[in-house]
């Protein structure tokens, strides 16, 4: 009996000894997996509680102390209502434990993750709080780090080369070197202006100046600024309301002319300024109560189709197309721009677009619905191009379509790709016709895939587009995707991917430059892109 007790004890002890290092390694691995570092403008922020990532929603949670001590914000936790209140530089946030919305400057905003109480500590979603306090939030997967950048912070960059002096004409921003462009998104305040600058003229101007300084430092010489995000305007217009992304309220005068200011700042640096229009999107959602009285969806509800939870101006109605042309020409005639730029939003690429009645009314040529839709877009592109060139021949007209026109399996003249969406079949954008008829001056396909992404391979698509413009006189700019650097998609684990793509572009004389999507993803220096890009452009 004693022997059995001793034997049993020895077995248990042996199991404990064997299990101990395994458990220890497991704990270490879990700790290492969750070891996330945080910095603000290059300075590390300490945290006594390790940040963690919520599964499925992939939201990084941090203790409230990081917000108060690390970001210098005023915080208040109200135990009775379980509410966190955060204030910094005029921005006010209120988040309630368990509630999937927050108050941002008095407005309800959806949350991916609510406040959590973990081991007695108040944990808040870092990206949501940071961005709504006016900070850029950059996640580096490989380094398990989060960099927070303020609007005034400029990373240490190589000294920029002297910008080329602008030539006369063409809006005073024409470059003698190749075009190195950046898209600046204003929709949802993605690149500029920040939400915390609503109604603050001096702050908005300073943010834009800071953005241009950073872009110029890496040799960007052309800006493609979204001046019509959703049936609205970043300039005083007689046809459409002021954009809500300037003040938080659509139709409210921001107190200055942002477009005039931006053009002046671009041209004083020798940078081109292309006015970027989203032609057919009327609103980012379907709520009409917050639209201004002179918004197209209020004045012409019969022109509007609801699709994918957005309001879209129906391209099949001739008067609607002319309205959009008139809004573009208002800018062409009033401002010293270098170009008019359209993105790839024509017909929605997915979901249901109910234009059956319009098709019956306006299809006088007996076309199939798909061909009729393409013809609607063709008429719009042709008429807009004619109007621009008749008014100001020096202003370039260009479009940035989806990167795949058609797959070879569908059309033998298409590219060797297997894309699930194509410009011709999904957006009804017959880009080949635009090029062959010279309705546009340049085309900038969004080739947002890597050299190793077999479904839509970058080099194969560049070859195809170069063949399309050859001998036409239409310039080719390539839309590049720095926003994908650091993601898990094939080929984006090093910034060298972008450099290799730029080198590949040099094979073709018809490729006159590149446009990067988008400005914030450039200045965030993903995977060390800034020094590599600057060195490439200044070699």
Coordinates of N, CA and C in Angstrom, one line a residue, residues 5-188:
X5 N 1.3 4.2 -2.9 CA 1.1 5.6 -2.6 C 2.4 6.4 -3.1
X6 N 3.6 5.8 -2.9 CA 4.8 6.4 -3.3 C 4.9 6.4 -4.9
X7 N 4.5 5.3 -5.5 CA 4.5 5.2 -6.9 C 3.5 6.2 -7.6
X8 N 2.3 6.3 -6.9 CA 1.3 7.3 -7.5 C 1.9 8.7 -7.4
X9 N 2.5 9.0 -6.2 CA 3.1 10.3 -6.1 C 4.1 10.6 -7.1
X10 N 5.0 9.7 -7.4 CA 6.1 9.8 -8.4 C 5.5 10.1 -9.8
X11 N 4.4 9.4 -10.1 CA 3.8 9.6 -11.4 C 3.2 11.0 -11.6
X12 N 2.5 11.4 -10.5 CA 2.0 12.7 -10.5 C 3.0 13.8 -10.6
X13 N 4.1 13.6 -9.8 CA 5.2 14.6 -9.9 C 5.9 14.6 -11.3
X14 N 6.0 13.4 -11.9 CA 6.6 13.4 -13.2 C 5.7 14.1 -14.2
X15 N 4.4 13.9 -14.1 CA 3.5 14.6 -15.0 C 3.6 16.1 -14.9
X16 N 3.7 16.5 -13.6 CA 3.8 18.0 -13.3 C 5.0 18.6 -13.9
X17 N 6.2 17.8 -13.7 CA 7.5 18.3 -14.3 C 7.4 18.4 -15.8
X18 N 6.9 17.4 -16.4 CA 6.8 17.4 -17.9 C 5.9 18.5 -18.4
X19 N 4.8 18.7 -17.7 CA 3.8 19.7 -18.1 C 4.2 21.1 -17.9
X20 N 5.1 21.3 -16.9 CA 5.5 22.7 -16.6 C 6.1 23.4 -17.7
X21 N 7.2 22.9 -18.4 CA 7.8 23.7 -19.5 C 6.8 23.9 -20.7
X22 N 6.0 22.9 -20.9 CA 5.0 23.0 -22.0 C 4.1 24.2 -21.8
X23 N 3.6 24.2 -20.5 CA 2.7 25.3 -20.1 C 3.4 26.7 -20.2
X24 N 4.7 26.7 -19.8 CA 5.4 27.9 -19.8 C 5.6 28.4 -21.2
X25 N 6.0 27.5 -22.1 CA 6.2 27.9 -23.5 C 4.9 28.4 -24.1
X26 N 3.8 27.7 -23.7 CA 2.5 28.2 -24.2 C 2.1 29.6 -23.8
X27 N 2.4 29.9 -22.5 CA 2.1 31.2 -22.0 C 3.0 32.2 -22.7
X28 N 4.3 31.9 -22.9 CA 5.2 32.8 -23.5 C 4.8 33.1 -24.9
X29 N 4.4 32.0 -25.6 CA 3.9 32.2 -27.0 C 2.7 33.1 -27.1
X30 N 1.8 32.9 -26.1 CA 0.6 33.7 -26.2 C 0.9 35.2 -25.8
X31 N 1.8 35.4 -24.9 CA 2.3 36.7 -24.5 C 3.0 37.4 -25.7
X32 N 3.9 36.6 -26.3 CA 4.6 37.1 -27.5 C 3.6 37.5 -28.6
X33 N 2.6 36.6 -28.8 CA 1.6 36.9 -29.9 C 0.9 38.2 -29.6
X34 N 0.7 38.5 -28.4 CA -0.1 39.7 -28.0 C 0.7 40.9 -27.7
X35 N 2.0 40.8 -27.8 CA 2.9 41.9 -27.5 C 2.9 43.0 -28.6
X36 N 2.1 44.0 -28.4 CA 1.9 45.0 -29.4 C 2.5 46.3 -28.9
X37 N 3.4 46.9 -29.7 CA 4.0 48.2 -29.3 C 3.2 49.4 -29.9
X38 N 3.2 50.5 -29.2 CA 2.4 51.7 -29.7 C 3.4 52.9 -29.6
X39 N 3.3 53.7 -30.6 CA 4.1 55.0 -30.6 C 3.3 56.1 -31.1
X40 N 3.6 57.3 -30.7 CA 3.0 58.6 -31.1 C 4.0 59.5 -31.7
X41 N 4.0 59.8 -33.0 CA 4.9 60.6 -33.7 C 6.4 60.1 -33.4
X42 N 6.5 58.8 -33.4 CA 7.9 58.2 -33.3 C 8.3 57.9 -31.9
X43 N 7.6 58.4 -30.9 CA 7.9 58.2 -29.5 C 7.1 57.0 -28.9
X44 N 7.7 56.1 -28.3 CA 7.0 54.9 -27.8 C 6.1 55.3 -26.6
X45 N 4.9 54.7 -26.6 CA 3.9 54.9 -25.5 C 3.9 53.6 -24.7
X46 N 4.2 53.8 -23.4 CA 4.2 52.6 -22.5 C 2.8 52.3 -22.0
X47 N 2.6 51.0 -21.7 CA 1.3 50.6 -21.3 C 1.5 49.5 -20.2
X48 N 0.9 49.7 -19.0 CA 1.0 48.7 -18.0 C 0.2 47.5 -18.2
X49 N -0.7 47.6 -19.1 CA -1.5 46.4 -19.5 C -1.4 46.2 -21.0
X50 N -1.0 44.9 -21.4 CA -0.8 44.7 -22.8 C -2.0 44.9 -23.6
X51 N -1.9 45.6 -24.7 CA -3.0 45.7 -25.7 C -3.3 44.3 -26.3
X52 N -4.5 44.1 -26.7 CA -4.9 42.8 -27.3 C -5.8 43.1 -28.5
X53 N -5.9 42.1 -29.3 CA -6.7 42.2 -30.5 C -7.9 41.3 -30.4
X54 N -9.1 41.9 -30.6 CA -10.3 41.1 -30.5 C -10.5 40.3 -31.7
X55 N -10.7 39.0 -31.6 CA -10.8 38.1 -32.7 C -12.1 38.5 -33.6
X56 N -12.0 38.1 -34.8 CA -13.1 38.3 -35.8 C -13.2 39.7 -36.3
X57 N -13.3 40.7 -35.3 CA -13.4 42.1 -35.7 C -12.0 42.7 -35.9
X58 N -11.0 42.1 -35.3 CA -9.6 42.6 -35.5 C -9.4 44.1 -35.0
X59 N -9.9 44.3 -33.8 CA -9.8 45.6 -33.2 C -8.8 45.6 -32.1
X60 N -7.9 46.5 -32.1 CA -6.9 46.6 -31.0 C -7.5 47.3 -29.8
X61 N -7.5 46.7 -28.6 CA -8.0 47.3 -27.4 C -6.8 47.7 -26.5
X62 N -6.9 48.9 -26.0 CA -5.9 49.5 -25.1 C -6.5 50.0 -23.8
X63 N -5.7 50.0 -22.7 CA -6.3 50.6 -21.5 C -6.5 52.1 -21.6
X64 N -7.4 52.7 -20.9 CA -7.7 54.1 -21.0 C -6.5 54.9 -20.6
X65 N -5.6 54.4 -19.9 CA -4.4 55.1 -19.5 C -3.5 55.5 -20.7
X66 N -3.5 54.7 -21.8 CA -2.8 55.0 -23.0 C -3.4 56.2 -23.6
X67 N -4.7 56.4 -23.6 CA -5.3 57.5 -24.2 C -5.0 58.8 -23.4
X68 N -5.0 58.7 -22.0 CA -4.8 59.9 -21.2 C -3.4 60.3 -21.2
X69 N -2.5 59.3 -20.8 CA -1.1 59.7 -20.6 C -0.3 59.6 -22.0
X70 N -0.6 58.7 -22.8 CA 0.1 58.5 -24.1 C -0.3 59.6 -25.1
X71 N -1.6 59.9 -25.2 CA -2.1 60.8 -26.2 C -2.4 62.2 -25.6
X72 N -2.3 62.3 -24.3 CA -2.5 63.6 -23.7 C -4.0 64.1 -23.8
X73 N -4.9 63.1 -23.8 CA -6.3 63.4 -23.9 C -6.9 63.5 -22.5
X74 N -7.9 64.2 -22.3 CA -8.7 64.3 -21.0 C -9.7 63.1 -21.1
X75 N -9.7 62.3 -20.0 CA -10.6 61.1 -20.0 C -11.4 61.1 -18.7
X76 N -12.5 60.6 -18.8 CA -13.4 60.5 -17.6 C -14.2 59.2 -17.7
X77 N -14.2 58.4 -16.7 CA -15.0 57.2 -16.6 C -16.1 57.3 -15.6
X78 N -17.3 57.2 -16.1 CA -18.5 57.3 -15.2 C -19.0 55.9 -14.9
X79 N -18.8 55.4 -13.7 CA -19.1 54.1 -13.3 C -20.6 53.8 -13.4
X80 N -21.4 54.8 -13.0 CA -22.9 54.5 -13.0 C -23.4 54.2 -14.3
X81 N -23.0 55.0 -15.3 CA -23.5 54.8 -16.7 C -22.5 53.9 -17.6
X82 N -21.4 53.6 -17.0 CA -20.3 52.8 -17.7 C -20.0 53.5 -19.0
X83 N -19.7 54.8 -18.9 CA -19.4 55.7 -20.0 C -18.0 56.2 -19.9
X84 N -17.3 56.2 -21.0 CA -16.0 56.8 -21.2 C -16.1 58.1 -22.0
X85 N -15.7 59.2 -21.4 CA -15.7 60.5 -22.1 C -14.2 60.9 -22.4
X86 N -13.9 61.2 -23.7 CA -12.6 61.6 -24.1 C -12.6 62.9 -24.8
X87 N -11.7 63.8 -24.4 CA -11.6 65.1 -25.1 C -10.1 65.4 -25.4
X88 N -9.9 65.9 -26.7 CA -8.6 66.3 -27.1 C -8.6 67.3 -28.2
X89 N -8.0 68.4 -28.1 CA -7.9 69.4 -29.2 C -9.3 69.7 -29.8
X90 N -10.3 69.9 -29.0 CA -11.6 70.2 -29.5 C -12.5 69.1 -30.0
X91 N -11.9 67.8 -30.0 CA -12.7 66.7 -30.3 C -13.3 66.0 -29.1
X92 N -14.5 65.6 -29.1 CA -15.2 65.0 -28.0 C -15.8 63.6 -28.3
X93 N -15.5 62.6 -27.5 CA -16.0 61.2 -27.8 C -16.6 60.7 -26.5
X94 N -17.7 60.0 -26.7 CA -18.3 59.3 -25.6 C -18.7 57.8 -26.0
X95 N -18.1 56.9 -25.2 CA -18.3 55.4 -25.5 C -18.9 54.8 -24.3
X96 N -19.9 53.9 -24.5 CA -20.6 53.2 -23.4 C -20.3 51.7 -23.5
X97 N -20.0 51.2 -22.4 CA -19.7 49.7 -22.3 C -20.9 48.9 -22.9
X98 N -20.6 48.1 -23.9 CA -21.7 47.2 -24.5 C -22.4 47.9 -25.6
X99 N -22.3 49.2 -25.9 CA -23.0 49.8 -26.9 C -22.2 49.9 -28.2
X100 N -22.8 49.6 -29.3 CA -22.1 49.5 -30.6 C -22.1 50.8 -31.4
X101 N -22.4 51.9 -30.7 CA -22.3 53.3 -31.3 C -21.6 54.2 -30.3
X102 N -21.0 55.2 -30.8 CA -20.4 56.2 -29.9 C -20.8 57.6 -30.4
X103 N -20.7 58.5 -29.5 CA -20.9 59.9 -29.8 C -19.6 60.6 -30.2
X104 N -19.5 61.1 -31.4 CA -18.3 61.9 -31.8 C -18.7 63.3 -32.1
X105 N -18.3 64.2 -31.3 CA -18.7 65.6 -31.4 C -20.3 65.7 -31.5
X106 N -21.0 64.9 -30.7 CA -22.4 64.9 -30.7 C -23.1 64.1 -31.7
X107 N -22.4 63.5 -32.6 CA -23.0 62.7 -33.7 C -22.9 61.2 -33.4
X108 N -23.9 60.4 -33.7 CA -23.8 58.9 -33.5 C -22.9 58.3 -34.6
X109 N -21.9 57.5 -34.2 CA -21.0 56.9 -35.1 C -20.9 55.4 -34.8
X110 N -21.0 54.5 -35.8 CA -21.0 53.1 -35.5 C -19.6 52.6 -35.0
X111 N -19.6 51.6 -34.1 CA -18.4 51.0 -33.6 C -18.3 49.6 -34.0
X112 N -17.0 49.1 -34.3 CA -16.8 47.7 -34.5 C -16.7 47.0 -33.2
X113 N -16.2 47.7 -32.1 CA -16.0 47.1 -30.8 C -16.3 48.1 -29.8
X114 N -17.0 47.8 -28.7 CA -17.4 48.7 -27.7 C -16.3 48.7 -26.6
X115 N -16.6 49.6 -25.6 CA -15.7 49.6 -24.4 C -15.8 48.3 -23.7
X116 N -14.7 47.8 -23.2 CA -14.7 46.6 -22.4 C -14.1 46.8 -21.0
X117 N -14.6 46.1 -20.1 CA -14.0 46.1 -18.7 C -13.3 44.7 -18.5
X118 N -12.0 44.7 -18.4 CA -11.2 43.5 -18.4 C -10.3 43.5 -17.2
X119 N -10.5 42.6 -16.2 CA -9.7 42.6 -15.0 C -9.7 43.9 -14.3
X120 N -10.8 44.6 -14.3 CA -10.9 45.8 -13.6 C -10.4 47.0 -14.4
X121 N -9.9 46.8 -15.6 CA -9.4 47.9 -16.4 C -10.3 48.3 -17.5
X122 N -10.4 49.6 -17.8 CA -11.2 50.0 -18.9 C -10.5 50.0 -20.2
X123 N -10.9 49.2 -21.2 CA -10.2 49.0 -22.5 C -11.1 49.7 -23.6
X124 N -10.4 50.4 -24.5 CA -11.1 51.1 -25.5 C -10.5 50.8 -26.9
X125 N -11.2 50.9 -28.0 CA -10.7 50.6 -29.3 C -9.7 51.7 -29.8
X126 N -8.5 51.3 -30.0 CA -7.5 52.4 -30.3 C -7.7 53.1 -31.6
X127 N -7.9 52.3 -32.7 CA -8.1 52.9 -34.0 C -9.2 53.9 -34.0
X128 N -10.3 53.5 -33.5 CA -11.5 54.4 -33.5 C -11.2 55.7 -32.7
X129 N -10.7 55.5 -31.5 CA -10.4 56.7 -30.7 C -9.3 57.6 -31.3
X130 N -8.2 56.9 -31.8 CA -7.1 57.7 -32.4 C -7.6 58.5 -33.6
X131 N -8.3 57.8 -34.5 CA -8.7 58.5 -35.8 C -9.7 59.6 -35.5
X132 N -10.6 59.4 -34.5 CA -11.5 60.5 -34.2 C -10.9 61.6 -33.4
X133 N -9.7 61.4 -32.9 CA -9.0 62.5 -32.3 C -8.0 63.2 -33.3
X134 N -8.2 62.8 -34.6 CA -7.4 63.4 -35.6 C -6.1 62.8 -35.9
X135 N -5.8 61.6 -35.4 CA -4.5 60.9 -35.6 C -4.6 59.9 -36.7
X136 N -3.5 59.7 -37.4 CA -3.4 58.6 -38.4 C -3.0 57.3 -37.6
X137 N -3.6 56.2 -37.8 CA -3.3 55.0 -37.1 C -2.8 53.9 -38.1
X138 N -1.6 53.5 -37.9 CA -0.9 52.6 -38.9 C -0.6 51.3 -38.2
X139 N -1.1 50.2 -38.7 CA -0.8 48.9 -38.1 C 0.2 48.2 -39.0
X140 N 1.3 47.7 -38.3 CA 2.3 46.9 -39.0 C 2.2 45.5 -38.5
X141 N 1.7 44.6 -39.4 CA 1.5 43.2 -39.0 C 2.7 42.5 -38.6
X142 N 3.8 42.6 -39.4 CA 5.0 41.9 -39.2 C 5.7 42.3 -37.9
X143 N 5.6 43.6 -37.6 CA 6.3 44.1 -36.4 C 5.4 44.1 -35.2
X144 N 4.1 43.8 -35.4 CA 3.1 43.9 -34.3 C 3.2 45.3 -33.6
X145 N 3.1 46.3 -34.4 CA 3.2 47.7 -33.9 C 2.1 48.6 -34.4
X146 N 1.8 49.6 -33.7 CA 0.8 50.6 -34.1 C 1.5 51.9 -34.0
X147 N 1.6 52.7 -35.1 CA 2.1 54.0 -35.1 C 1.0 55.0 -35.2
X148 N 1.0 56.0 -34.3 CA 0.0 57.0 -34.3 C 0.7 58.3 -34.8
X149 N 0.2 59.0 -35.8 CA 0.8 60.2 -36.3 C -0.2 61.3 -36.3
X150 N 0.3 62.5 -35.8 CA -0.5 63.7 -35.7 C -0.3 64.4 -37.1
X151 N -1.2 65.4 -37.3 CA -1.1 66.1 -38.6 C 0.1 66.9 -38.8
X152 N 0.8 67.3 -37.7 CA 1.9 68.1 -37.8 C 3.2 67.3 -37.9
X153 N 3.1 66.0 -37.7 CA 4.4 65.2 -37.7 C 4.8 64.9 -39.1
X154 N 6.1 65.1 -39.4 CA 6.7 64.8 -40.7 C 7.9 63.8 -40.4
X155 N 7.8 62.6 -40.9 CA 8.9 61.6 -40.6 C 10.2 62.1 -41.2
X156 N 11.3 61.6 -40.7 CA 12.6 61.9 -41.2 C 12.8 61.4 -42.6
X157 N 12.8 62.3 -43.6 CA 12.9 61.9 -45.0 C 14.2 62.4 -45.6
X158 N 14.6 61.8 -46.7 CA 15.7 62.4 -47.4 C 15.4 63.8 -47.9
X159 N 16.4 64.6 -48.1 CA 16.1 66.0 -48.6 C 15.5 65.9 -50.0
X160 N 14.4 66.6 -50.2 CA 13.8 66.5 -51.5 C 14.6 67.2 -52.5
X161 N 14.5 66.7 -53.8 CA 15.2 67.4 -54.9 C 14.4 68.6 -55.2
X162 N 15.0 69.6 -55.8 CA 14.3 70.8 -56.2 C 13.2 70.5 -57.2
X163 N 12.0 70.9 -56.9 CA 10.9 70.6 -57.9 C 11.2 71.3 -59.2
X164 N 10.7 70.6 -60.3 CA 10.8 71.2 -61.6 C 10.0 72.5 -61.7
X165 N 10.5 73.5 -62.4 CA 9.7 74.7 -62.5 C 8.5 74.5 -63.5
X166 N 7.4 75.0 -63.1 CA 6.2 74.7 -64.0 C 6.4 75.5 -65.4
X167 N 5.9 74.8 -66.4 CA 5.9 75.5 -67.7 C 4.6 76.3 -67.8
X168 N 4.6 77.3 -68.7 CA 3.4 78.1 -68.9 C 2.2 77.3 -69.5
X169 N 1.0 77.7 -69.2 CA -0.2 77.0 -69.7 C -0.5 75.8 -68.8
X170 N -1.4 75.0 -69.2 CA -1.8 73.8 -68.5 C -2.0 74.0 -67.0
X171 N -2.6 75.1 -66.6 CA -2.9 75.3 -65.2 C -1.7 75.7 -64.4
X172 N -0.5 75.9 -64.9 CA 0.7 76.3 -64.2 C 1.3 75.2 -63.4
X173 N 0.9 73.9 -63.6 CA 1.5 72.8 -62.8 C 2.0 71.7 -63.7
X174 N 2.3 72.0 -65.0 CA 2.8 70.9 -65.8 C 4.2 70.6 -65.5
X175 N 4.5 69.3 -65.4 CA 5.9 68.8 -65.1 C 6.6 68.5 -66.3
X176 N 7.9 68.7 -66.3 CA 8.8 68.3 -67.4 C 9.2 66.8 -67.2
X177 N 9.2 66.3 -66.0 CA 9.6 64.9 -65.7 C 8.3 64.1 -65.7
X178 N 8.5 62.7 -65.5 CA 7.3 61.9 -65.5 C 6.4 62.2 -64.4
X179 N 5.1 61.8 -64.5 CA 4.1 62.2 -63.5 C 4.2 61.2 -62.3
X180 N 4.4 61.7 -61.1 CA 4.3 61.0 -59.9 C 3.2 61.5 -59.1
X181 N 2.0 60.8 -59.2 CA 0.8 61.4 -58.6 C 0.3 60.7 -57.4
X182 N -0.5 61.4 -56.6 CA -1.2 60.8 -55.4 C -2.6 61.2 -55.4
X183 N -3.5 60.2 -55.2 CA -4.9 60.5 -55.0 C -5.1 61.0 -53.6
X184 N -5.8 62.1 -53.4 CA -6.2 62.6 -52.1 C -7.7 62.4 -51.9
X185 N -8.1 61.5 -51.1 CA -9.5 61.2 -50.9 C -10.1 62.1 -49.8
X186 N -11.2 62.8 -50.1 CA -11.9 63.6 -49.2 C -13.2 62.9 -48.6
X187 N -13.7 61.9 -49.4 CA -14.9 61.1 -48.9 C -14.6 60.5 -47.6
X188 N -15.5 60.6 -46.6 CA -15.4 60.1 -45.3 C -14.1 60.7 -44.6

